[in-house]
PDB file of C-alpha atoms in Angstrom:
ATOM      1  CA  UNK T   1     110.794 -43.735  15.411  1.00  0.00           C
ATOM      2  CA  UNK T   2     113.664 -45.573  13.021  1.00  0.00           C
ATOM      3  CA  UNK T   3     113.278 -48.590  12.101  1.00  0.00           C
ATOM      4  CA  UNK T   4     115.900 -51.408  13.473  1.00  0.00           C
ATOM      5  CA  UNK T   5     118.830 -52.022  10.906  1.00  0.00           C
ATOM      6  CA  UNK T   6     118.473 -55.060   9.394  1.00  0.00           C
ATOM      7  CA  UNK T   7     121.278 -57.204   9.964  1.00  0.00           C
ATOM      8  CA  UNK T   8     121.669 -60.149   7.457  1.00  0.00           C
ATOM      9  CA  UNK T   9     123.989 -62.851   9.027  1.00  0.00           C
ATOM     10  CA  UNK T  10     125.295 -65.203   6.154  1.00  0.00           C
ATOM     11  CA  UNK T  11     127.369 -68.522   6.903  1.00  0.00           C
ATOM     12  CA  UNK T  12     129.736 -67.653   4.172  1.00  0.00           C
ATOM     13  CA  UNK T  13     132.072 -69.811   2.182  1.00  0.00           C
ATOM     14  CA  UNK T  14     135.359 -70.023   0.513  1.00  0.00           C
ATOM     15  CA  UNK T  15     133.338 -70.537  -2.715  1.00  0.00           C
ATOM     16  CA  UNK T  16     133.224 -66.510  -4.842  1.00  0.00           C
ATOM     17  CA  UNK T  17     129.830 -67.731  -5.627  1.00  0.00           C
ATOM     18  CA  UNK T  18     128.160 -67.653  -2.351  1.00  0.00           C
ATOM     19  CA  UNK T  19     129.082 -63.890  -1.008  1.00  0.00           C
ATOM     20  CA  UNK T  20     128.172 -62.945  -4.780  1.00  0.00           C
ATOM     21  CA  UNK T  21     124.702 -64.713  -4.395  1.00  0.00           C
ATOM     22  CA  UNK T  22     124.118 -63.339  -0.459  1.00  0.00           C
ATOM     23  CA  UNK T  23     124.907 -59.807  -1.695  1.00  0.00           C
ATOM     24  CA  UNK T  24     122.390 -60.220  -4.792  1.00  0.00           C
ATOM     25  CA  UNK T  25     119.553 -61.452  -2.265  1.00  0.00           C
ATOM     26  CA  UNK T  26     120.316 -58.794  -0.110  1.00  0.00           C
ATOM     27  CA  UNK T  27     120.000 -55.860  -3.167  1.00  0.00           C
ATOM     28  CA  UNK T  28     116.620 -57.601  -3.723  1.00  0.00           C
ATOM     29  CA  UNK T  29     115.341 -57.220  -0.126  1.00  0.00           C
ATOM     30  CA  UNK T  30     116.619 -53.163  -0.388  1.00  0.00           C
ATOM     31  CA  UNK T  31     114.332 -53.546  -3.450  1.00  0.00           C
ATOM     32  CA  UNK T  32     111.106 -54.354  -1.651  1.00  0.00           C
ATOM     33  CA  UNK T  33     111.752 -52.343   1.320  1.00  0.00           C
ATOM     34  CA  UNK T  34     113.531 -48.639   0.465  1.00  0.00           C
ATOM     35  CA  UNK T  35     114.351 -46.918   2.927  1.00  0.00           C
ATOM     36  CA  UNK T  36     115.452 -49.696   5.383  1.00  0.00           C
ATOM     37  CA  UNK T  37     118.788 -50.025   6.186  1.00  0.00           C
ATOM     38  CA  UNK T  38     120.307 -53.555   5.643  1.00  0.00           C
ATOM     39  CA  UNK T  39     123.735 -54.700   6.223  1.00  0.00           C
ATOM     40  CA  UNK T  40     125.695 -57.841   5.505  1.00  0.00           C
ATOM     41  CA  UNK T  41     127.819 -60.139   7.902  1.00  0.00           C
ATOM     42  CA  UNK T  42     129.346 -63.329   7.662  1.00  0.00           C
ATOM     43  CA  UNK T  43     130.042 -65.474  10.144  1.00  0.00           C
ATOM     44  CA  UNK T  44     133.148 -67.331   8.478  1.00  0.00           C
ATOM     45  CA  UNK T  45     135.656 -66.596   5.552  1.00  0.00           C
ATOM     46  CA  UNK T  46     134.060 -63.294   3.914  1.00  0.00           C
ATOM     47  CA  UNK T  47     134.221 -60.254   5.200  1.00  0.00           C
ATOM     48  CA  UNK T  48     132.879 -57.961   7.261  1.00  0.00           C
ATOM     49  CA  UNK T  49     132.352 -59.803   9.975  1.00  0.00           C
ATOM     50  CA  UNK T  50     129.188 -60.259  12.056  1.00  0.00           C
ATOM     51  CA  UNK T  51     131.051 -58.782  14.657  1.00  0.00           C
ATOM     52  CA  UNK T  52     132.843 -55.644  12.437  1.00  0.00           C
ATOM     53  CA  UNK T  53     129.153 -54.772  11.152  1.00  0.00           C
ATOM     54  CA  UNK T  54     128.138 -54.750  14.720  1.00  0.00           C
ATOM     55  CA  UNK T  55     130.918 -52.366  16.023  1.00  0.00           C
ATOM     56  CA  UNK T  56     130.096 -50.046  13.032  1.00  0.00           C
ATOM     57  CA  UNK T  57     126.662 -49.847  13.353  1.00  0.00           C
ATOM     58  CA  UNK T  58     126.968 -49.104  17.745  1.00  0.00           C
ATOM     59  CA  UNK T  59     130.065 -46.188  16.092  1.00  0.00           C
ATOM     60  CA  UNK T  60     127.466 -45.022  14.288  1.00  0.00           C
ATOM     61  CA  UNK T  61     125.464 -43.936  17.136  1.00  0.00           C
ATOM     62  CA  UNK T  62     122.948 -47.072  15.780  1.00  0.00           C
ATOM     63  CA  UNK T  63     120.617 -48.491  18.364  1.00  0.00           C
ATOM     64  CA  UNK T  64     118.071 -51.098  16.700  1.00  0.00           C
ATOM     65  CA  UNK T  65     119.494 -54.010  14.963  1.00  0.00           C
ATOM     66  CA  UNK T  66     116.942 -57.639  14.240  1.00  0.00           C
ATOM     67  CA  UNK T  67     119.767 -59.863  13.030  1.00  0.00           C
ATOM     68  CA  UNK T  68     118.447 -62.147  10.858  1.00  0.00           C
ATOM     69  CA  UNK T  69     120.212 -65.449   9.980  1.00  0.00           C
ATOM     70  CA  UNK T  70     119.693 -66.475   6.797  1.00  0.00           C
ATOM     71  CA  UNK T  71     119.475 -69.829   7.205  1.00  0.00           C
ATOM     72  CA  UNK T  72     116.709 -72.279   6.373  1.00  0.00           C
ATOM     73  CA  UNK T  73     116.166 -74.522   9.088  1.00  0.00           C
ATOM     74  CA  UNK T  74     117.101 -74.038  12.728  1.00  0.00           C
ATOM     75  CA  UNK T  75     120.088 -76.345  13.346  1.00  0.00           C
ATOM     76  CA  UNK T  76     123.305 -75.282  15.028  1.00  0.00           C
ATOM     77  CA  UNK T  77     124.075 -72.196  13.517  1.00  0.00           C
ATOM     78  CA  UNK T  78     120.706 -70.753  14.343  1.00  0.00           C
ATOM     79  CA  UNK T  79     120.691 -72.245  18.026  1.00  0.00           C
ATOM     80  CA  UNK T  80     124.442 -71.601  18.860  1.00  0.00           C
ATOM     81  CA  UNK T  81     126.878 -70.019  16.527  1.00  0.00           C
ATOM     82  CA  UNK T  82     124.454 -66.880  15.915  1.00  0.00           C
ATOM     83  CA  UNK T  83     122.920 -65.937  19.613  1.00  0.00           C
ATOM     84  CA  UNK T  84     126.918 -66.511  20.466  1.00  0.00           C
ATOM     85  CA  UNK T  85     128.362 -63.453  18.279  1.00  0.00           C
ATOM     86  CA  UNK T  86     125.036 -61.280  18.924  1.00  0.00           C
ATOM     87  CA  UNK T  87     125.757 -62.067  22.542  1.00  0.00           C
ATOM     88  CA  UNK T  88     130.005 -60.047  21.930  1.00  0.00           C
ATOM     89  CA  UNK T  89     128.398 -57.245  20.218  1.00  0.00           C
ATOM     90  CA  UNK T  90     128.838 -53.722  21.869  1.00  0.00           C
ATOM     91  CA  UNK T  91     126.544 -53.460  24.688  1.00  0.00           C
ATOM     92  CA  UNK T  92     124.741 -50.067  23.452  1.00  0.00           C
ATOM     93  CA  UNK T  93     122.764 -52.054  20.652  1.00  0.00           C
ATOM     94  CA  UNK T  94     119.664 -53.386  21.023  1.00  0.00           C
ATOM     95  CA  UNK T  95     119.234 -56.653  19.195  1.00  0.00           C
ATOM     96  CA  UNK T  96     116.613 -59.056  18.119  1.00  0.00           C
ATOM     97  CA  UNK T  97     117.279 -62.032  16.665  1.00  0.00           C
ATOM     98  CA  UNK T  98     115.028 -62.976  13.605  1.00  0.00           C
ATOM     99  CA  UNK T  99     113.663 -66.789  13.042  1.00  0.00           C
ATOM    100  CA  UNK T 100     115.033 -68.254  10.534  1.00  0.00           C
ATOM    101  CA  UNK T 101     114.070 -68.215   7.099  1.00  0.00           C
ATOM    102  CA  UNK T 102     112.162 -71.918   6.695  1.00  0.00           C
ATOM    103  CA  UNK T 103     109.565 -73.902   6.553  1.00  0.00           C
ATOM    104  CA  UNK T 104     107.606 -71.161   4.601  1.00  0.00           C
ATOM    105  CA  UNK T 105     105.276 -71.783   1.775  1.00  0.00           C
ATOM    106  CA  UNK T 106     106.873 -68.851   0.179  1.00  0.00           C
ATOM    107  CA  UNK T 107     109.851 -71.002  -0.342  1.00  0.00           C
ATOM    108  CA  UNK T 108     108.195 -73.947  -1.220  1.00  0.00           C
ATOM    109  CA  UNK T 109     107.175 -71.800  -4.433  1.00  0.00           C
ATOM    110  CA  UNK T 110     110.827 -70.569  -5.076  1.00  0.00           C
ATOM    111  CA  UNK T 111     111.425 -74.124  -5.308  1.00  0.00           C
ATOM    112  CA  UNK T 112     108.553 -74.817  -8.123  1.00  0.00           C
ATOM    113  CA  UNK T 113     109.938 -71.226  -9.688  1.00  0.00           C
ATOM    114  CA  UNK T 114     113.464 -72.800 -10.060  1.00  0.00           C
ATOM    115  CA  UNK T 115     111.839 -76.188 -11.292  1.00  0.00           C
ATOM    116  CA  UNK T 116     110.175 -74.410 -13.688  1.00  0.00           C
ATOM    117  CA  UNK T 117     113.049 -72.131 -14.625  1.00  0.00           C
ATOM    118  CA  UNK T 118     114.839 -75.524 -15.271  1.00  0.00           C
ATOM    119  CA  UNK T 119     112.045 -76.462 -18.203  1.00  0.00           C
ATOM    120  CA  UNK T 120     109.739 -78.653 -15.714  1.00  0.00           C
ATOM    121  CA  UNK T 121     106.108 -76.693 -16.375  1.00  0.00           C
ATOM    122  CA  UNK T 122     102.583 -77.388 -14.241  1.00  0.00           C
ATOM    123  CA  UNK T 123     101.184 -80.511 -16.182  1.00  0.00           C
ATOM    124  CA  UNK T 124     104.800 -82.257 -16.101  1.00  0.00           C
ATOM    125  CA  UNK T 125     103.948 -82.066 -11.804  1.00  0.00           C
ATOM    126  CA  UNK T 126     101.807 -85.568 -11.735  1.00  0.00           C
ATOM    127  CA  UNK T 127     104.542 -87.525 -13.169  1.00  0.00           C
ATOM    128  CA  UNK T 128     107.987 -85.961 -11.929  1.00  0.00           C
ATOM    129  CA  UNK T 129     109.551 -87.369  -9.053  1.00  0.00           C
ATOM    130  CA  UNK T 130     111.515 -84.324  -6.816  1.00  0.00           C
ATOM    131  CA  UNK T 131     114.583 -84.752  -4.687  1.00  0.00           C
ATOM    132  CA  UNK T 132     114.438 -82.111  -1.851  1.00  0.00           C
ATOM    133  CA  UNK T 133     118.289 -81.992  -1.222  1.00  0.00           C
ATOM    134  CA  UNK T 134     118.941 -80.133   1.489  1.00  0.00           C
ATOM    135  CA  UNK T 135     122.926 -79.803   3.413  1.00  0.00           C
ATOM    136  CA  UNK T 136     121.746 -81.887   5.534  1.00  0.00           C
ATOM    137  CA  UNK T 137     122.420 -81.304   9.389  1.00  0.00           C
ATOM    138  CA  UNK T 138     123.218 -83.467  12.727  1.00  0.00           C
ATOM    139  CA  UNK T 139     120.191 -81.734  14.304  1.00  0.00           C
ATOM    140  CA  UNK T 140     117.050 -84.092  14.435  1.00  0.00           C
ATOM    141  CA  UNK T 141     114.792 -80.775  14.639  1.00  0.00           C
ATOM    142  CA  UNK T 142     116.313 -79.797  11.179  1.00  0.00           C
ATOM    143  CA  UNK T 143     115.948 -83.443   9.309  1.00  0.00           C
ATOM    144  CA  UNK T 144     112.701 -83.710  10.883  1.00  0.00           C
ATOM    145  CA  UNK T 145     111.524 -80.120   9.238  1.00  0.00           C
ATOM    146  CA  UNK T 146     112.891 -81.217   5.600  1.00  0.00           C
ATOM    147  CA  UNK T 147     110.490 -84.642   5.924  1.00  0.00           C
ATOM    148  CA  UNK T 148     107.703 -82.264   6.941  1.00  0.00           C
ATOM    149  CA  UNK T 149     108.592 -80.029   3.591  1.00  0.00           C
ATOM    150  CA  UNK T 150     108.825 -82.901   1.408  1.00  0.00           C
ATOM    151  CA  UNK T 151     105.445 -84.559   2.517  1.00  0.00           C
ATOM    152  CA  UNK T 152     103.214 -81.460   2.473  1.00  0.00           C
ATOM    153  CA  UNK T 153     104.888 -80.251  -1.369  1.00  0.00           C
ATOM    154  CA  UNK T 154     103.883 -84.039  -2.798  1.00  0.00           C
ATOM    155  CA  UNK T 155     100.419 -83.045  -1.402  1.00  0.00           C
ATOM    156  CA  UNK T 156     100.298 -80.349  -4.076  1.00  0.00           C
ATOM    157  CA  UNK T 157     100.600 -82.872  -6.905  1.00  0.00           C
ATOM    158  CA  UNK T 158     104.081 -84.304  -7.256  1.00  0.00           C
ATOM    159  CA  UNK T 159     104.379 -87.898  -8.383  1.00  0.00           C
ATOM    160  CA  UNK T 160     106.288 -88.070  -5.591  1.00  0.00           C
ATOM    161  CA  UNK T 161     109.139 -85.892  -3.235  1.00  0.00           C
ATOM    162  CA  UNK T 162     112.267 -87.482  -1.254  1.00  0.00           C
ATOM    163  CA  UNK T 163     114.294 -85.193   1.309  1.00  0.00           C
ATOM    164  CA  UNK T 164     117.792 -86.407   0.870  1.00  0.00           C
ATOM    165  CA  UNK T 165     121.043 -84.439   2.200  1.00  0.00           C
ATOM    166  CA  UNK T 166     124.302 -83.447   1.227  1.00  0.00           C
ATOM    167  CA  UNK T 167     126.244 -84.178   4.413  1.00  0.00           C
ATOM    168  CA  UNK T 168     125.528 -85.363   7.657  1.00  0.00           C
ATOM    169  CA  UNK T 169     122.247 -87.261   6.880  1.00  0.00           C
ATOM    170  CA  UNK T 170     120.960 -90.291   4.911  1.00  0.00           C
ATOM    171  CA  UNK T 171     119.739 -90.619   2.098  1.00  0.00           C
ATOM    172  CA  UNK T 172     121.904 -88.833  -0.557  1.00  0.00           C
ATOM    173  CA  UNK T 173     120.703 -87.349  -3.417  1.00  0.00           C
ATOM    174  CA  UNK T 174     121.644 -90.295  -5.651  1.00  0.00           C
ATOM    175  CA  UNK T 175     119.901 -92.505  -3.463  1.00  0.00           C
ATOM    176  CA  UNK T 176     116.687 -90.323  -3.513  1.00  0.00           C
ATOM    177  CA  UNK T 177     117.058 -90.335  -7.306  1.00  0.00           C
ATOM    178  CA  UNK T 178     117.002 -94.110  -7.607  1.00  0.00           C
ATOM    179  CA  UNK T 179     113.779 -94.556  -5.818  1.00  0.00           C
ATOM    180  CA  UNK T 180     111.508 -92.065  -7.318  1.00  0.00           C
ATOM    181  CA  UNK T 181     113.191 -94.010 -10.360  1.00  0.00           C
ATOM    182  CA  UNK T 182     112.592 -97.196  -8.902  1.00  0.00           C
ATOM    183  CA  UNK T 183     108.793 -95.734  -7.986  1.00  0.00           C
ATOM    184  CA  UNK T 184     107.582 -95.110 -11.485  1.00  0.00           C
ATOM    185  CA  UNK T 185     107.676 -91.507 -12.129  1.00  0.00           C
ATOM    186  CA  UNK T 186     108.410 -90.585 -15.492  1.00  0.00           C
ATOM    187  CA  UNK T 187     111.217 -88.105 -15.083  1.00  0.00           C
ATOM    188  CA  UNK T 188     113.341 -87.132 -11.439  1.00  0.00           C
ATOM    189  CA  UNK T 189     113.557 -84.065 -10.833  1.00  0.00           C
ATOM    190  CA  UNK T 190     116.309 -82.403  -7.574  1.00  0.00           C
ATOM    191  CA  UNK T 191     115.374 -78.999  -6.269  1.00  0.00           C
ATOM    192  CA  UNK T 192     117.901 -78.041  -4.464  1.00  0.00           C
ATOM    193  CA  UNK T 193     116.983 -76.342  -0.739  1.00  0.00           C
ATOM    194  CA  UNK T 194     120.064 -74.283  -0.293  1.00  0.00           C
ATOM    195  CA  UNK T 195     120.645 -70.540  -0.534  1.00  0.00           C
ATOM    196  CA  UNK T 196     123.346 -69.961  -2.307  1.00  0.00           C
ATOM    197  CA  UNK T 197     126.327 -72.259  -4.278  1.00  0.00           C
ATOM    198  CA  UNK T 198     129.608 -73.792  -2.461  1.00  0.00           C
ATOM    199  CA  UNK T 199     130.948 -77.149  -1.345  1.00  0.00           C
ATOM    200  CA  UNK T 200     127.613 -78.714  -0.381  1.00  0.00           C
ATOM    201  CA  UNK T 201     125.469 -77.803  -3.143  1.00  0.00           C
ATOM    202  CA  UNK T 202     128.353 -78.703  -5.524  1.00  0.00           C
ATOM    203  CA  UNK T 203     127.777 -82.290  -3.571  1.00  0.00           C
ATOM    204  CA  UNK T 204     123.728 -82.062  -4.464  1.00  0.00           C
ATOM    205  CA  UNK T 205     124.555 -81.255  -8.132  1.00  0.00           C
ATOM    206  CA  UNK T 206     127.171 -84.402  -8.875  1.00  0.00           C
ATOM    207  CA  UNK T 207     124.019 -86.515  -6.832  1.00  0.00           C
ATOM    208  CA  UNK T 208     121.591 -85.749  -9.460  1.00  0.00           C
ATOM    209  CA  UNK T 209     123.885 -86.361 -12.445  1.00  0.00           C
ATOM    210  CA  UNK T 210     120.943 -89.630 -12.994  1.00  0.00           C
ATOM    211  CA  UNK T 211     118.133 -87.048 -12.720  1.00  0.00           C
ATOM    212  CA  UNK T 212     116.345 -85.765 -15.795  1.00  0.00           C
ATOM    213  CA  UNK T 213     116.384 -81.964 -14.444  1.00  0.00           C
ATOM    214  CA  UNK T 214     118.358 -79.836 -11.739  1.00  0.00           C
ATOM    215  CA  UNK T 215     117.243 -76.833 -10.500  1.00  0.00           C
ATOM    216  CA  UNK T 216     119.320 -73.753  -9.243  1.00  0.00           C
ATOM    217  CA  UNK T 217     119.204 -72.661  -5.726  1.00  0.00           C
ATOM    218  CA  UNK T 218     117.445 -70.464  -4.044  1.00  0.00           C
ATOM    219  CA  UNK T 219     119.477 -67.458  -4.455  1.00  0.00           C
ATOM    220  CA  UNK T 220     117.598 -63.936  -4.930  1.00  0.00           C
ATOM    221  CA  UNK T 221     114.684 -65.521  -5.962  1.00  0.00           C
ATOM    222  CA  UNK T 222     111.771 -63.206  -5.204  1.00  0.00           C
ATOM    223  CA  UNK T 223     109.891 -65.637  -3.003  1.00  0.00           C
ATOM    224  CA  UNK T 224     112.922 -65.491  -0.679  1.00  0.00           C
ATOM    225  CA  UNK T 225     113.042 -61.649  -0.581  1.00  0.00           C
ATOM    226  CA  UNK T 226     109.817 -61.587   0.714  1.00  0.00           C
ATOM    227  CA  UNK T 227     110.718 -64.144   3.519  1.00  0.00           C
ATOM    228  CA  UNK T 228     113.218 -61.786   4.837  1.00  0.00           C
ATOM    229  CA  UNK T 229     111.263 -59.052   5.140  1.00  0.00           C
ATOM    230  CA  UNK T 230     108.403 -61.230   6.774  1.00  0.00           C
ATOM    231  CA  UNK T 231     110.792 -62.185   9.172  1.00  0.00           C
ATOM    232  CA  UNK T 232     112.127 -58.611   9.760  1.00  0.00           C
ATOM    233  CA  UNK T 233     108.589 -57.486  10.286  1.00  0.00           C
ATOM    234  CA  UNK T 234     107.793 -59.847  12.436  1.00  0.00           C
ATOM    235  CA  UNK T 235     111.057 -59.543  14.844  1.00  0.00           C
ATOM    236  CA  UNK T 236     111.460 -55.930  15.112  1.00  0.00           C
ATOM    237  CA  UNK T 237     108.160 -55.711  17.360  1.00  0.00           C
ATOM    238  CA  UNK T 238     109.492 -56.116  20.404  1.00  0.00           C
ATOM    239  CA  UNK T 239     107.599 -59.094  22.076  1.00  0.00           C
ATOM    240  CA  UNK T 240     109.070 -61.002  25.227  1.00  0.00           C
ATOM    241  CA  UNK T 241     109.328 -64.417  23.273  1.00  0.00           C
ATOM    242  CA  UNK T 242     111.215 -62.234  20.460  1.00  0.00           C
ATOM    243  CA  UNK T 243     113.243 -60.401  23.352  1.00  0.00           C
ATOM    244  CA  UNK T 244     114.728 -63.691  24.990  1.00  0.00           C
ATOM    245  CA  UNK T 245     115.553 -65.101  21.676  1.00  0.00           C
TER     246      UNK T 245
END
């Protein structure tokens, strides 16, 4: 039996950066999985398509596809924009669609690994305050998963850990660099909780110019190679809840 074709489904951006980053995280997933097919889409300003990838795949006599959005919280994109395209595709495929990619611990480490990457080490952890800056969303169900993050990492040793957002949301990052300032902690640190670079985490980046360290995002870091594949694993069994997603 084949396996399904992964389908990665990026939002995509008019920024070079993010299609460059997508494409990097995707060579890293081909790295821990040979042999499994994985594609690209986008749903807006890159090319191919979600829907062109789709059409190829079904020419290609293809007929197992887990679509996996890689996205880290479920807001709109994952609950409307996605299951909307998957729902055009050619009616021979067979498709699953993935969870998305958060709240995992896995990513809580990529965070820590781009901290770290960034000069923070281990014993700088009791007395660095971290901005979790997210994009930020109008779903409550998304906001109310980046509180959840940010409470359970400061468990782990943080002086302390804000969520903030880039759009949509309250408290900026600014803001959530003030009060860890005005809290005590020796040195602010803002993690950014985005996948790849564009408008938004441009946005994060200007908020911590009063922070003592930024951190790169996510990007191809190994951590969230192995959430994809997770998530793959997980989706291409065929169960009913994964069948009416």
């Amino acid at each position: 039996m084949h396996n399904p074709v992964l389908l990665v489904i990026a939002h995509g951006s008019r920024d070079a950066r993010h299609a460059a980053t997508v494409h990097a995280l995707v060579r890293r997933v081909r790295s821990l999985r040979p042999g499994l097919r994985v594609e690209t889409g986008f749903l807006d300003f890159n090319v191919p398509s979600v829907h062109g990838v789709l059409e190829s795949l079904a020419a290609q006599d293809v007929r197992d596809v887990v679509a996996l959005p890689l996205l880290l919280t479920r807001a709109f994109h994952a609950k409307a924009d996605i299951p909307a395209v998957l729902r055009e595709a050619p009616p021979r495929l067979r498709i699953r669609q993935a969870d998305v990619l958060g709240p995992s611990p896995l990513l809580t480490q990529a965070l820590e690994r781009r901290l770290y990457e960034a000069g923070l080490t281990p014993a700088d952890k009791s007395s660095t305050g971290v901005v979790l800056a997210s994009a930020g969303s109008t779903d409550p169900e998304a906001i109310a998963v980046i509180a959840d993050i940010a409470r359970e990492w400061r468990h782990t040793g943080w002086c302390a850990v804000r969520p903030a957002f880039a759009s949509a949301s309250l408290p900026r990052t600014e803001d959530a660099v003030r009060e860890l300032r005005a809290l005590g902690c020796a040195r602010v640190a803002v993690a950014p909780y985005v996948l790849a670079p564009g408008f938004l985490p441009d946005r994060i980046a200007r908020g911590a110019a009063g922070a003592d360290v930024l951190a790169e995002v996510l990007g191809p870091a190994p951590e969230v190679a192995r959430v994809v594949v997770e998530r793959y694993d997980r989706a291409r069994v065929p169960t009913p809840a994964a069948l009416g997603a």
